[in-house]
Tab-separated table of C-alpha atoms in Angstrom:
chain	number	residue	atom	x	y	z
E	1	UNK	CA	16.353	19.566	-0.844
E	2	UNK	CA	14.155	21.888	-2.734
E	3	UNK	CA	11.092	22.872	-0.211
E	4	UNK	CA	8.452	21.920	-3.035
E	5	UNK	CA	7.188	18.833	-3.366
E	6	UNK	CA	4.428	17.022	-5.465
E	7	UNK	CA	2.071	14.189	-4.652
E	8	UNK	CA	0.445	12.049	-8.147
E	9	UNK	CA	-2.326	9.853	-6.811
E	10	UNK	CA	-4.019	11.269	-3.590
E	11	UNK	CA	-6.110	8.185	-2.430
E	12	UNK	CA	-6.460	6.526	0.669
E	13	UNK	CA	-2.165	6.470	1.132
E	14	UNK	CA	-1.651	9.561	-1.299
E	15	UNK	CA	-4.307	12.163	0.668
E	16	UNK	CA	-2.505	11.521	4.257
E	17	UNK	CA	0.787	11.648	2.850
E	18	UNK	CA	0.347	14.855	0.975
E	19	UNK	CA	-1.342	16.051	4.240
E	20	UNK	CA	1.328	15.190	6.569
E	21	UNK	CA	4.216	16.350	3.735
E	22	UNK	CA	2.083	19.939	3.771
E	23	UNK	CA	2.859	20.237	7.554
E	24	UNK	CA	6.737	20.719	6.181
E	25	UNK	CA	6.607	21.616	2.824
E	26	UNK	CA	4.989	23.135	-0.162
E	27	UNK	CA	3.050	20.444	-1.416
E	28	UNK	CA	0.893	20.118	-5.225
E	29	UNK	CA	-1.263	17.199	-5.533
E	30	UNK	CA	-2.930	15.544	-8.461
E	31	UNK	CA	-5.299	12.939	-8.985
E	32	UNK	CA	-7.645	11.996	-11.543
E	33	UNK	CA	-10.967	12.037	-9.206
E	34	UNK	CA	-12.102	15.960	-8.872
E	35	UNK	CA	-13.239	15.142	-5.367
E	36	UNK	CA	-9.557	13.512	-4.297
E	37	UNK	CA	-8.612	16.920	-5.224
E	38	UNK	CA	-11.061	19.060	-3.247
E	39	UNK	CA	-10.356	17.138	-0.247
E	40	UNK	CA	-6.230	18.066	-0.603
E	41	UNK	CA	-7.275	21.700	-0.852
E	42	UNK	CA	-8.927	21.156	2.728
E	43	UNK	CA	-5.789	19.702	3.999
E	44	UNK	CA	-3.404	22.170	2.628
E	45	UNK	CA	-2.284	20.628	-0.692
E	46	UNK	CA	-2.437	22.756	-3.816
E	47	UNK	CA	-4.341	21.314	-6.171
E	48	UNK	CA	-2.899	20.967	-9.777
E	49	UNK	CA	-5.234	20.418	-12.994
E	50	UNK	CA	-2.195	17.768	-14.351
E	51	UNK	CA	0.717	15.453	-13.314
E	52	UNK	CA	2.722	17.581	-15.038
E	53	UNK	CA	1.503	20.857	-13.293
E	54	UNK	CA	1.835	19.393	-10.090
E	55	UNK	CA	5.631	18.383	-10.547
E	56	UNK	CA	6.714	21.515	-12.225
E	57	UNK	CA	9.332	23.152	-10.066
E	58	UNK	CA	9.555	20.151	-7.033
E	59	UNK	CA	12.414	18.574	-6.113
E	60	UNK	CA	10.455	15.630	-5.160
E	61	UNK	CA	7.548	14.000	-6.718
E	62	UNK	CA	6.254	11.075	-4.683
E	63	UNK	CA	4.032	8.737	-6.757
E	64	UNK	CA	1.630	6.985	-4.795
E	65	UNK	CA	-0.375	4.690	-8.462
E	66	UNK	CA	-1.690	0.914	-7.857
E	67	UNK	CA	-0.013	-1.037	-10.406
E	68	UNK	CA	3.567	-0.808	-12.857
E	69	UNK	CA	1.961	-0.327	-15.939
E	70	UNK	CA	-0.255	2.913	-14.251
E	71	UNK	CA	3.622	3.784	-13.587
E	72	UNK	CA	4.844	3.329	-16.812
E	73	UNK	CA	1.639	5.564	-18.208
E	74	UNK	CA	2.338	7.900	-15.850
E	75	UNK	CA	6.053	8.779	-16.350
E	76	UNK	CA	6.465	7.941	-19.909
E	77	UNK	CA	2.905	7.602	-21.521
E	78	UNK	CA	1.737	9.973	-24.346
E	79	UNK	CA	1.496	12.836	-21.255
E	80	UNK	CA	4.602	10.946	-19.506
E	81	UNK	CA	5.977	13.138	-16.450
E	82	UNK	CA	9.152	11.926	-17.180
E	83	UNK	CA	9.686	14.864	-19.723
E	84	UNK	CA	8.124	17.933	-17.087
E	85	UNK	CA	10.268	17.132	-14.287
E	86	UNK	CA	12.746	19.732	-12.812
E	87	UNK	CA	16.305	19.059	-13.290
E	88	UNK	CA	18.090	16.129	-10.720
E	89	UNK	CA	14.608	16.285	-9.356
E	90	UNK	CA	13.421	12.922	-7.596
E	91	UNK	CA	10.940	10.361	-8.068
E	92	UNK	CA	9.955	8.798	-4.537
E	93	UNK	CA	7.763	5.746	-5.748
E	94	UNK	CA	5.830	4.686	-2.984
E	95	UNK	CA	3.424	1.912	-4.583
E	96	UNK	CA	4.170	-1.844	-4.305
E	97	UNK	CA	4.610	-2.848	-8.016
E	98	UNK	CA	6.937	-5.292	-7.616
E	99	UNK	CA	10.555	-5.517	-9.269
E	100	UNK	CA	10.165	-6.256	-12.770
E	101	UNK	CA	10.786	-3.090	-14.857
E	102	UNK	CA	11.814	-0.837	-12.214
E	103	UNK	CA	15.862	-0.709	-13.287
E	104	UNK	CA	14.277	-0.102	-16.516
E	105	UNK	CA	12.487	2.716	-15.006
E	106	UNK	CA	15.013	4.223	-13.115
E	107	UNK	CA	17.603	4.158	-16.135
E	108	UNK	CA	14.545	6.233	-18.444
E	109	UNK	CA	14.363	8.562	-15.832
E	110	UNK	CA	17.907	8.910	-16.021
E	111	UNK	CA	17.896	9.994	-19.554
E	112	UNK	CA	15.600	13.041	-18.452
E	113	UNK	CA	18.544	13.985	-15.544
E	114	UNK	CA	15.849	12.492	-13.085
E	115	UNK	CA	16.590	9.560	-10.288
E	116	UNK	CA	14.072	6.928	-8.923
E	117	UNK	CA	14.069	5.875	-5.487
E	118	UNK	CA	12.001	3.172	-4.810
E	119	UNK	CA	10.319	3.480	-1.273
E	120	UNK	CA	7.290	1.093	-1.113
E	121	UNK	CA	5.374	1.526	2.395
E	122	UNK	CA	3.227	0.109	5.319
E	123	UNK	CA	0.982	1.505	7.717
E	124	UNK	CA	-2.459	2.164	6.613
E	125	UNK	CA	-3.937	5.352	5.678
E	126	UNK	CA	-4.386	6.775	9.416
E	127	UNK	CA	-0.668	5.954	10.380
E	128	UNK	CA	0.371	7.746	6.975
E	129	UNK	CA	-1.566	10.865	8.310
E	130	UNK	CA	0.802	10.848	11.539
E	131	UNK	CA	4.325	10.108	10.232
E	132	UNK	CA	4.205	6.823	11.284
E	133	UNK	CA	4.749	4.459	8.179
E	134	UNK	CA	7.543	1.920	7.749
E	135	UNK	CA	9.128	2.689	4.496
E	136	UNK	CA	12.036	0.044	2.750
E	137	UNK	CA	13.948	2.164	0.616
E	138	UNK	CA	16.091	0.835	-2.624
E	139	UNK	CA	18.064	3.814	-4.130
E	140	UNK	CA	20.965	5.152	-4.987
E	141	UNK	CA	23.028	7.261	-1.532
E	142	UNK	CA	22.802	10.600	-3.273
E	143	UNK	CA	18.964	10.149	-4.250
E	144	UNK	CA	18.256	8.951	-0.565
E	145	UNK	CA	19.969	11.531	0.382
E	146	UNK	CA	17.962	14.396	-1.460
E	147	UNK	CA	14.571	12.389	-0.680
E	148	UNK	CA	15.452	11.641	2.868
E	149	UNK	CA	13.753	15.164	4.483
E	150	UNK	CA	10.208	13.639	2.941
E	151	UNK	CA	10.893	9.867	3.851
E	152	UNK	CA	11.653	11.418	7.531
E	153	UNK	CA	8.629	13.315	7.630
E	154	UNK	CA	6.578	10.425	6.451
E	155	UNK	CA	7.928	7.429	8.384
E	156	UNK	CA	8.729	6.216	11.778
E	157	UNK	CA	10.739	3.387	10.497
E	158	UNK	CA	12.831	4.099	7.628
E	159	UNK	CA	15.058	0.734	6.305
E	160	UNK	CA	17.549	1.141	3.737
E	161	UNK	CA	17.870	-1.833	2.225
E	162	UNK	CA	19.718	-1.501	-0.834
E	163	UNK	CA	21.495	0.920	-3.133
E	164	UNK	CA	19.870	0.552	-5.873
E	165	UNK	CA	15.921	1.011	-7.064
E	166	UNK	CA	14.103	-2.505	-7.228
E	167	UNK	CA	15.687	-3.555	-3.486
E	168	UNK	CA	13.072	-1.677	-1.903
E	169	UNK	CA	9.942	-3.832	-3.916
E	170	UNK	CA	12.143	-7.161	-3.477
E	171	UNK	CA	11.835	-6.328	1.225
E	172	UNK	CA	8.140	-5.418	0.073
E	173	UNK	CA	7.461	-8.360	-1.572
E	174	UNK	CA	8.815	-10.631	1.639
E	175	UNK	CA	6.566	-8.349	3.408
E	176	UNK	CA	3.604	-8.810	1.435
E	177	UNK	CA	4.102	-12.444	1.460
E	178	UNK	CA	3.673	-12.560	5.325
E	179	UNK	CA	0.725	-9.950	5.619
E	180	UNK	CA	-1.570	-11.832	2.916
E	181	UNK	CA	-0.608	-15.396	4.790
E	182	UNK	CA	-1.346	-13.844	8.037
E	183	UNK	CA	-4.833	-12.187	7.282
E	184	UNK	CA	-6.466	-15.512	5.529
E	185	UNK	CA	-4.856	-17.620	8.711
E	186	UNK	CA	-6.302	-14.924	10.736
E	187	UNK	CA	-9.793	-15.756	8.728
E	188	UNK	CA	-9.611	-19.234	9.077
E	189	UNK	CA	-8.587	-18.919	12.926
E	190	UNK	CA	-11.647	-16.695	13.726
E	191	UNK	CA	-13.910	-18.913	11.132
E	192	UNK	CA	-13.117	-21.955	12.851
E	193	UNK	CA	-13.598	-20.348	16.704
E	194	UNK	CA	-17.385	-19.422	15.059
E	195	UNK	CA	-17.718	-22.783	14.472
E	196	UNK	CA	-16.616	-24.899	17.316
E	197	UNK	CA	-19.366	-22.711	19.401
E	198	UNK	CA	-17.219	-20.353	20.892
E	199	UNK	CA	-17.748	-16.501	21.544
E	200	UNK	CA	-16.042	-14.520	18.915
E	201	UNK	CA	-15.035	-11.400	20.752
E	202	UNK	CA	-13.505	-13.393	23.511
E	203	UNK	CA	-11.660	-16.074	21.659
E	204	UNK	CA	-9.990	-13.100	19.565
E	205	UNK	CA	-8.854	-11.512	23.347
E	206	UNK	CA	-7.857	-14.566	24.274
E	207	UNK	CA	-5.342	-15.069	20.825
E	208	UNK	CA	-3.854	-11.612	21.016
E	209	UNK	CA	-2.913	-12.307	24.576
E	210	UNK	CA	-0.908	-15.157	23.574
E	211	UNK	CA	1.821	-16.934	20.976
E	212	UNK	CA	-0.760	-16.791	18.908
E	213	UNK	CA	-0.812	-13.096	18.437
E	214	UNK	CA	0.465	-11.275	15.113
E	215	UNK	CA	0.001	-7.558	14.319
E	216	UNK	CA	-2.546	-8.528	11.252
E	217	UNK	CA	-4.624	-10.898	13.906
E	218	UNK	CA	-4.899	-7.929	16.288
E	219	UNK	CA	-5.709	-5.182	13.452
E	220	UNK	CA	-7.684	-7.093	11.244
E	221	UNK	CA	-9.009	-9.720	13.737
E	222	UNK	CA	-11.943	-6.747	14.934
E	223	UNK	CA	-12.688	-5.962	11.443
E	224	UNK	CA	-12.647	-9.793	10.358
E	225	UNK	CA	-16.146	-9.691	12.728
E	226	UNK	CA	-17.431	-7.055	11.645
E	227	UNK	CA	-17.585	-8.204	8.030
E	228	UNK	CA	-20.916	-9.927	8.268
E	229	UNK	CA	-22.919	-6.485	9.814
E	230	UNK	CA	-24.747	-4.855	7.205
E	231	UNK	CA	-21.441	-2.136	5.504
E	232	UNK	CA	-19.110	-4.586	7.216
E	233	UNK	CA	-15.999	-3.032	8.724
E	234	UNK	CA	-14.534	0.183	7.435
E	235	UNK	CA	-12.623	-0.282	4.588
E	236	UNK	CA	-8.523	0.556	5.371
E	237	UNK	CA	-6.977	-1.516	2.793
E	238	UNK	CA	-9.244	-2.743	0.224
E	239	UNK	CA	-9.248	-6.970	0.052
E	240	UNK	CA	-8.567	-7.027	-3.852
E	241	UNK	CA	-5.027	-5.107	-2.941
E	242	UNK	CA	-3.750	-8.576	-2.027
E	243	UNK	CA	-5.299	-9.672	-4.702
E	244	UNK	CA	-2.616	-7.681	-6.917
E	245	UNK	CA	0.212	-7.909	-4.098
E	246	UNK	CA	0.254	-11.889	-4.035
E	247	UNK	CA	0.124	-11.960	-7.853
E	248	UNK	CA	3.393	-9.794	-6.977
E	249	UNK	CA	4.914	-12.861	-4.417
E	250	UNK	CA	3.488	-15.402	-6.817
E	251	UNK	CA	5.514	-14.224	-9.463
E	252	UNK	CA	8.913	-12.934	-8.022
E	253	UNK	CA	9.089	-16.703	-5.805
E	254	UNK	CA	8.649	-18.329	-9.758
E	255	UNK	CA	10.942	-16.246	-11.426
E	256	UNK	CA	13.478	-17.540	-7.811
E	257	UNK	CA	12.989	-20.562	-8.820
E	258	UNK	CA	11.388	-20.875	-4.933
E	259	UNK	CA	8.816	-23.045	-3.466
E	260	UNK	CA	5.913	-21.059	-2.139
E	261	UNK	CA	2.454	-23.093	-1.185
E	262	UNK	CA	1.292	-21.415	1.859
E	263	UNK	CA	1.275	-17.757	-0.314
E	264	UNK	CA	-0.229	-19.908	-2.990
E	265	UNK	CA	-3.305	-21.086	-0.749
E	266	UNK	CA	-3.873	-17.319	0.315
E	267	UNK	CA	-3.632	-15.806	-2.666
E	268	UNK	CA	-6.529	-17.997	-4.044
E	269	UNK	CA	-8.508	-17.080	-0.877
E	270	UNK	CA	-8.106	-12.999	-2.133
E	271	UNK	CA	-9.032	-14.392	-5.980
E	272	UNK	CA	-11.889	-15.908	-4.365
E	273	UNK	CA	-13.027	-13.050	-2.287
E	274	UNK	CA	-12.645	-10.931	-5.903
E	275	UNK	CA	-14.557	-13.121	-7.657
E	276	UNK	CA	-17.440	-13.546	-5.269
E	277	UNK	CA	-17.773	-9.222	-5.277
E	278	UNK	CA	-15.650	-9.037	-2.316
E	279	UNK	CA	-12.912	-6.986	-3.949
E	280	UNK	CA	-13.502	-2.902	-2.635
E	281	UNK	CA	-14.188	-4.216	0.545
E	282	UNK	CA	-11.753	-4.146	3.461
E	283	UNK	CA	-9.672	-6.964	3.177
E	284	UNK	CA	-10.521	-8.642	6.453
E	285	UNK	CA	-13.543	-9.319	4.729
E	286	UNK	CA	-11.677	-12.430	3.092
E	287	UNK	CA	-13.205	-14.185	5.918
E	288	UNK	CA	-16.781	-14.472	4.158
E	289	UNK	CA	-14.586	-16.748	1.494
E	290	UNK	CA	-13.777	-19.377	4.396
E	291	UNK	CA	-16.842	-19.179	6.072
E	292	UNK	CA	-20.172	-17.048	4.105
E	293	UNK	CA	-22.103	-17.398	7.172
E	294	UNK	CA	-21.987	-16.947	11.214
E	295	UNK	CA	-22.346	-19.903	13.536
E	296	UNK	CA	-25.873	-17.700	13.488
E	297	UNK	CA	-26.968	-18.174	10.428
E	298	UNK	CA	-26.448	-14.366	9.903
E	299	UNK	CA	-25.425	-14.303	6.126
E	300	UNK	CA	-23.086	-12.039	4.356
């Protein structure tokens, strides 16, 4: 593929990405923050003044917005991308935005000789830094295969799971539907240990050690403790995110026709969390919604 590539939306996934992708290739970055910008420049990304700027040229733009309609807006609002991108160039959309409208999307892009391949991602911003994200990829085989030298250098685990845009957001969906249910259980777990009189740090050692243990129970366990301390924990994936994601799940398991309480019941934990102020912090901090105070009396 062409060696240039450009990254629209350089926040706490974009920035790493675009860092890591500038190891390999020529990379332009734009975002709408002026500081998001100055910190690319630091990290080897050129900054661009536009979207449009930043794509000219690339045979890859990876998208990295928050929501489908800042997708929409972006490729086909009144300064749509759509119309500025390079010939058979790609659009690698890394956000989870869910299914609806993305063959749409993919058949607009069409009309303007681009394709979409849709590549939602996990890891957190630290393990986007190092190459080590698990991306699901939906896409046509001769998209993946132009898009594939910037998946690579992103991901340790890439899954194709589909050959056409839209199967990536349906795996990420399933996905999301496990990691919101297992960060409020997590909450309630550690909530309940605070409770009963038990010692926090060593009833979370104790968990991870066993059948008990889940990935989001031993990363967001630590930071589910520090959420009371005066900042509370650093913020890695911000708690109104699920918010939006199990709105996602909510929606796709109604339009299925499908049964789906226990994502319910979390999902109005994250609402809760919003609601109470909760929403830029880290979302382990969902844990103040089950229980406001430590066994202490130390309040949030």
């Amino acid at each position: 593929m062409d060696s240039n590539v450009a990254v629209i939306g350089l926040g706490a996934m974009g920035l790493p990405m675009a860092a890591r992708l500038a190891e390999r290739f020529t990379v332009r970055g734009f975002d709408i923050a002026p500081e998001r910008l100055a910190l690319a420049a630091e990290r080897g990304v050129a900054p661009a003044a536009t979207a449009a700027e930043a794509a000219a040229g690339a045979g890859a733009v990876l998208v990295a917005v928050r929501t489908g309609e800042q997708l929409d807006d972006l490729l086909f609002g009144a300064n749509g991308l759509a119309g500025h991108l390079a010939p058979g160039a790609v659009v690698i959309l890394t956000s989870t935005v869910g299914t609806d409208g993305i063959a749409a999307t993919a058949a607009r892009l069409a009309e303007h000789g681009a394709r979409l391949v849709d590549a939602p991602l996990s890891g957190g911003p630290v393990r986007a830094g190092e190459g080590d994200l698990l991306i699901v990829v939906g896409a046509e085989p001769g998209a993946l295969q132009q898009a594939r030298p910037v998946l690579e250098q992103l991901a340790s685990t890439l899954t194709v799971v589909g050959d056409k845009a839209g199967d990536g957001q349906a795996l990420k969906t399933v996905n999301q539907l496990l990691c919101g249910v297992h960060i409020a259980a997590a909450a309630e777990a550690l909530a309940l240990a605070d409770a009963l009189g038990l010692d926090r740090e060593r009833t979370l050692a104790a968990l991870t050690a066993g059948a008990a243990d889940s990935f989001m129970l031993g990363n967001r366990g630590p930071r589910a403790l520090q959420a009371y301390d005066e900042g509370g924990a650093e913020v890695l994936s911000r708690l109104d995110i699920f918010v939006k994601d199990l709105g996602i799940v909510g929606r796709a398991a109604r339009n299925a026709h499908l049964a789906a309480p226990v994502a319910a019941a979390a999902e109005q934990l994250f609402l809760l969390g919003e609601a109470q102020g909760l929403g830029a912090l880290d979302d382990s901090a969902v844990i103040r919604v089950v229980a406001p105070e430590r066994r202490d009396g130390k309040g949030a």
